mmCIF file of C-alpha atoms in Angstrom:
data_model
loop_
_atom_site.group_PDB
_atom_site.id
_atom_site.type_symbol
_atom_site.label_atom_id
_atom_site.label_comp_id
_atom_site.label_asym_id
_atom_site.label_seq_id
_atom_site.Cartn_x
_atom_site.Cartn_y
_atom_site.Cartn_z
ATOM 1 C CA ASP F 1 72.802 78.190 88.118
ATOM 2 C CA SER F 2 73.366 81.858 88.981
ATOM 3 C CA SER F 3 70.537 83.167 86.952
ATOM 4 C CA LYS F 4 68.259 84.280 89.860
ATOM 5 C CA PHE F 5 70.991 85.102 92.442
ATOM 6 C CA ILE F 6 74.400 83.978 93.811
ATOM 7 C CA GLU F 7 74.725 82.573 97.276
ATOM 8 C CA ILE F 8 78.247 82.236 98.493
ATOM 9 C CA PRO F 9 79.105 80.231 101.615
ATOM 10 C CA ILE F 10 81.448 82.255 103.843
ATOM 11 C CA GLY F 11 81.549 80.281 107.054
ATOM 12 C CA GLN F 12 79.900 78.122 109.625
ATOM 13 C CA SER F 13 78.221 78.712 113.016
ATOM 14 C CA GLY F 14 77.460 75.701 115.031
ATOM 15 C CA VAL F 15 76.600 72.366 113.675
ATOM 16 C CA GLY F 16 75.066 72.331 110.196
ATOM 17 C CA ARG F 17 74.649 76.064 110.039
ATOM 18 C CA THR F 18 76.269 77.833 107.066
ATOM 19 C CA HIS F 19 76.439 81.625 106.677
ATOM 20 C CA SER F 20 76.335 82.811 103.161
ATOM 21 C CA LEU F 21 76.548 86.011 101.301
ATOM 22 C CA LYS F 22 73.600 86.167 99.004
ATOM 23 C CA LEU F 23 73.693 88.797 96.164
ATOM 24 C CA GLY F 24 70.962 89.444 93.542
ATOM 25 C CA VAL F 25 67.877 89.226 95.911
ATOM 26 C CA GLY F 26 65.967 92.277 96.987
ATOM 27 C CA THR F 27 68.248 95.010 98.288
ATOM 28 C CA ALA F 28 71.244 92.607 98.698
ATOM 29 C CA GLN F 29 73.136 93.439 95.528
ATOM 30 C CA HIS F 30 76.493 94.614 96.677
ATOM 31 C CA ALA F 31 78.738 94.447 99.785
ATOM 32 C CA ILE F 32 81.244 96.607 101.604
ATOM 33 C CA ILE F 33 83.839 95.126 104.009
ATOM 34 C CA ALA F 34 85.426 97.615 106.310
ATOM 35 C CA GLY F 35 87.805 97.230 109.260
ATOM 36 C CA LYS F 36 91.073 98.008 110.838
ATOM 37 C CA THR F 37 94.458 96.575 109.589
ATOM 38 C CA GLY F 38 94.544 92.881 110.617
ATOM 39 C CA SER F 39 90.794 92.632 111.300
ATOM 40 C CA GLY F 40 90.363 89.879 108.594
ATOM 41 C CA LYS F 41 89.084 91.735 105.523
ATOM 42 C CA SER F 42 91.477 90.097 103.040
ATOM 43 C CA SER F 43 90.759 86.596 104.714
ATOM 44 C CA MET F 44 87.039 87.421 104.123
ATOM 45 C CA LEU F 45 87.611 88.341 100.451
ATOM 46 C CA HIS F 46 89.666 85.018 99.914
ATOM 47 C CA ALA F 47 86.795 83.034 101.553
ATOM 48 C CA ILE F 48 84.162 84.654 99.303
ATOM 49 C CA ILE F 49 86.269 84.269 96.068
ATOM 50 C CA SER F 50 87.388 80.612 96.892
ATOM 51 C CA SER F 51 83.740 79.658 97.850
ATOM 52 C CA ALA F 52 82.245 81.333 94.762
ATOM 53 C CA VAL F 53 84.557 79.630 92.327
ATOM 54 C CA LEU F 54 83.960 76.203 94.022
ATOM 55 C CA LYS F 55 80.341 76.605 93.803
ATOM 56 C CA TYR F 56 79.828 78.175 90.429
ATOM 57 C CA SER F 57 81.304 77.328 87.063
ATOM 58 C CA PRO F 58 83.074 79.978 84.881
ATOM 59 C CA GLU F 59 80.016 79.781 82.686
ATOM 60 C CA ASN F 60 77.769 80.906 85.609
ATOM 61 C CA LEU F 61 80.191 83.421 87.447
ATOM 62 C CA ARG F 62 82.854 85.876 86.016
ATOM 63 C CA LEU F 63 85.258 87.736 88.315
ATOM 64 C CA VAL F 64 86.917 91.036 88.083
ATOM 65 C CA LEU F 65 89.557 91.246 90.953
ATOM 66 C CA LEU F 66 91.375 94.462 91.849
ATOM 67 C CA ASP F 67 94.095 94.340 94.519
ATOM 68 C CA PHE F 68 95.258 97.809 95.634
ATOM 69 C CA LYS F 69 97.420 96.215 98.369
ATOM 70 C CA LYS F 70 100.452 96.074 95.981
ATOM 71 C CA GLY F 71 99.344 92.769 94.557
ATOM 72 C CA VAL F 72 99.921 90.633 97.635
ATOM 73 C CA GLU F 73 96.378 89.321 98.062
ATOM 74 C CA PHE F 74 95.213 88.366 94.589
ATOM 75 C CA GLN F 75 98.522 87.106 93.062
ATOM 76 C CA VAL F 76 97.478 83.469 93.916
ATOM 77 C CA TYR F 77 94.488 83.753 91.451
ATOM 78 C CA SER F 78 96.790 85.088 88.827
ATOM 79 C CA ASP F 79 99.519 82.416 89.348
ATOM 80 C CA ASN F 80 96.913 79.700 89.142
ATOM 81 C CA GLN F 81 95.163 81.119 86.198
ATOM 82 C CA LEU F 82 91.689 81.192 87.770
ATOM 83 C CA PRO F 83 89.339 80.283 84.783
ATOM 84 C CA HIS F 84 86.474 82.607 86.190
ATOM 85 C CA ALA F 85 88.532 85.719 86.046
ATOM 86 C CA ASP F 86 88.185 88.184 83.254
ATOM 87 C CA ILE F 87 90.562 90.686 84.874
ATOM 88 C CA ILE F 88 93.024 90.153 87.760
ATOM 89 C CA GLY F 89 94.692 93.490 88.742
ATOM 90 C CA ILE F 90 97.682 92.565 90.919
ATOM 91 C CA GLU F 91 99.758 95.656 90.253
ATOM 92 C CA SER F 92 96.757 97.953 90.219
ATOM 93 C CA HIS F 93 97.546 101.522 89.421
ATOM 94 C CA ARG F 94 94.485 103.829 89.545
ATOM 95 C CA GLU F 95 94.584 104.036 85.738
ATOM 96 C CA PHE F 96 94.234 100.207 85.512
ATOM 97 C CA GLY F 97 91.427 100.182 88.056
ATOM 98 C CA LEU F 98 89.550 102.720 85.972
ATOM 99 C CA SER F 99 90.093 100.674 82.908
ATOM 100 C CA ALA F 100 88.796 97.534 84.652
ATOM 101 C CA LEU F 101 85.759 99.301 85.796
ATOM 102 C CA GLU F 102 85.181 100.656 82.165
ATOM 103 C CA TYR F 103 85.276 97.070 81.037
ATOM 104 C CA VAL F 104 82.481 96.187 83.448
ATOM 105 C CA ASP F 105 80.536 99.243 82.504
ATOM 106 C CA GLY F 106 80.905 98.201 78.903
ATOM 107 C CA CYS F 107 79.645 94.621 79.790
ATOM 108 C CA MET F 108 76.555 96.239 81.384
ATOM 109 C CA GLN F 109 75.895 98.415 78.338
ATOM 110 C CA ARG F 110 76.140 95.332 76.062
ATOM 111 C CA ARG F 111 73.772 93.431 78.320
ATOM 112 C CA GLY F 112 71.358 96.373 78.187
ATOM 113 C CA GLU F 113 71.225 96.212 74.445
ATOM 114 C CA LEU F 114 70.599 92.494 74.480
ATOM 115 C CA PHE F 115 67.894 92.826 76.986
ATOM 116 C CA ARG F 116 66.131 95.566 74.894
ATOM 117 C CA SER F 117 66.414 93.457 71.777
ATOM 118 C CA ARG F 118 64.372 90.577 73.566
ATOM 119 C CA GLY F 119 62.179 92.753 75.684
ATOM 120 C CA VAL F 120 63.442 91.481 79.017
ATOM 121 C CA GLN F 121 64.389 93.471 82.118
ATOM 122 C CA ASP F 122 66.983 91.488 84.002
ATOM 123 C CA ILE F 123 69.513 88.663 83.745
ATOM 124 C CA ALA F 124 67.062 85.996 85.141
ATOM 125 C CA SER F 125 64.531 86.867 82.490
ATOM 126 C CA TRP F 126 67.205 86.813 79.716
ATOM 127 C CA ASN F 127 68.553 83.350 80.780
ATOM 128 C CA ALA F 128 65.068 81.947 80.888
ATOM 129 C CA ALA F 129 64.089 83.453 77.428
ATOM 130 C CA VAL F 130 67.391 82.739 75.663
ATOM 131 C CA PRO F 131 68.982 79.591 77.375
ATOM 132 C CA ASP F 132 71.303 78.974 74.505
ATOM 133 C CA GLN F 133 72.980 82.467 75.218
ATOM 134 C CA HIS F 134 73.263 82.105 78.931
ATOM 135 C CA LEU F 135 74.786 85.114 80.709
ATOM 136 C CA PRO F 136 76.870 84.635 83.876
ATOM 137 C CA ARG F 137 76.675 86.960 86.814
ATOM 138 C CA MET F 138 79.717 89.207 87.329
ATOM 139 C CA LEU F 139 81.372 89.784 90.699
ATOM 140 C CA ILE F 140 83.711 92.775 90.984
ATOM 141 C CA VAL F 141 86.025 92.411 94.090
ATOM 142 C CA VAL F 142 88.119 95.419 94.916
ATOM 143 C CA ASP F 143 90.614 95.240 97.903
ATOM 144 C CA GLU F 144 91.537 98.617 99.406
ATOM 145 C CA PHE F 145 89.162 100.395 96.973
ATOM 146 C CA GLN F 146 89.753 103.773 98.654
ATOM 147 C CA GLU F 147 93.056 103.990 96.742
ATOM 148 C CA LEU F 148 91.098 104.867 93.714
ATOM 149 C CA PHE F 149 90.139 108.049 95.477
ATOM 150 C CA VAL F 150 93.475 109.193 97.017
ATOM 151 C CA GLU F 151 93.512 112.215 94.684
ATOM 152 C CA ASP F 152 90.634 114.398 93.930
ATOM 153 C CA ASP F 153 91.142 114.539 90.232
ATOM 154 C CA LYS F 154 89.506 113.478 86.958
ATOM 155 C CA LEU F 155 90.178 109.855 87.397
ATOM 156 C CA SER F 156 88.619 109.626 90.772
ATOM 157 C CA ASN F 157 85.520 111.382 89.321
ATOM 158 C CA GLN F 158 85.427 108.809 86.498
ATOM 159 C CA VAL F 159 85.781 105.952 88.878
ATOM 160 C CA SER F 160 83.088 107.484 91.072
ATOM 161 C CA LEU F 161 80.593 107.704 88.147
ATOM 162 C CA ILE F 162 81.159 104.162 87.080
ATOM 163 C CA LEU F 163 81.012 102.676 90.571
ATOM 164 C CA ASP F 164 77.813 104.648 91.077
ATOM 165 C CA ARG F 165 76.372 103.193 87.851
ATOM 166 C CA ILE F 166 77.388 99.667 88.832
ATOM 167 C CA VAL F 167 75.763 100.140 92.289
ATOM 168 C CA ARG F 168 72.515 101.603 90.789
ATOM 169 C CA GLN F 169 72.100 99.508 87.709
ATOM 170 C CA GLY F 170 74.141 96.398 88.349
ATOM 171 C CA ARG F 171 71.207 94.370 89.831
ATOM 172 C CA SER F 172 69.389 94.078 86.524
ATOM 173 C CA PHE F 173 72.492 93.066 84.643
ATOM 174 C CA GLY F 174 73.612 90.551 87.241
ATOM 175 C CA VAL F 175 76.627 92.670 88.166
ATOM 176 C CA HIS F 176 77.731 92.834 91.949
ATOM 177 C CA ALA F 177 80.404 94.664 93.673
ATOM 178 C CA ILE F 178 82.233 93.791 96.824
ATOM 179 C CA LEU F 179 84.430 96.676 98.098
ATOM 180 C CA SER F 180 86.915 96.354 100.921
ATOM 181 C CA SER F 181 88.669 99.233 102.742
ATOM 182 C CA GLN F 182 90.174 100.351 106.055
ATOM 183 C CA THR F 183 88.648 103.736 105.635
ATOM 184 C CA LEU F 184 86.019 105.439 103.567
ATOM 185 C CA ALA F 185 88.084 108.631 103.678
ATOM 186 C CA GLY F 186 88.140 110.331 100.228
ATOM 187 C CA ALA F 187 85.300 108.188 98.831
ATOM 188 C CA TYR F 188 82.557 110.481 99.953
ATOM 189 C CA SER F 189 80.950 110.670 96.570
ATOM 190 C CA LEU F 190 80.033 107.123 96.931
#
């Protein structure tokens, strides 16, 4: 059950010790993965995605995967029709990235309306109050997210506004973002 949080195993350290990425508890709501070329960022994203889909059913976790590395990383999830995925952007142009983020923003708005109708404040309260309309957590994974900001234009401003909203409000709605990049250049507004 992902109602209260998601805990994704990402590796082992020593005998019987598992390291996990826990999202949805306290200030641990989103993650950024940064490093030089070849440092293992994409391998970490694959570990996170694979572990998440092995641990949580599609009814408990939905994914939005955006690959700005010319589709080379997330193609495998598209080829195998990952049942958890709402969107897999393998030939992600900036406009497609914006539309995917608008989809997530729309999901958050619909969840907000549902929560107000029942007088609840977060996804855990909703799932406890309305178990027959269980809402899954959403995980947005964006590889090379800085590509959304390569130009200082209207599109990058819109992306910035939506990502900011996801980061600020996503906790209540069960929406979490994992962003990966070689550099934060150009994404100063975040």
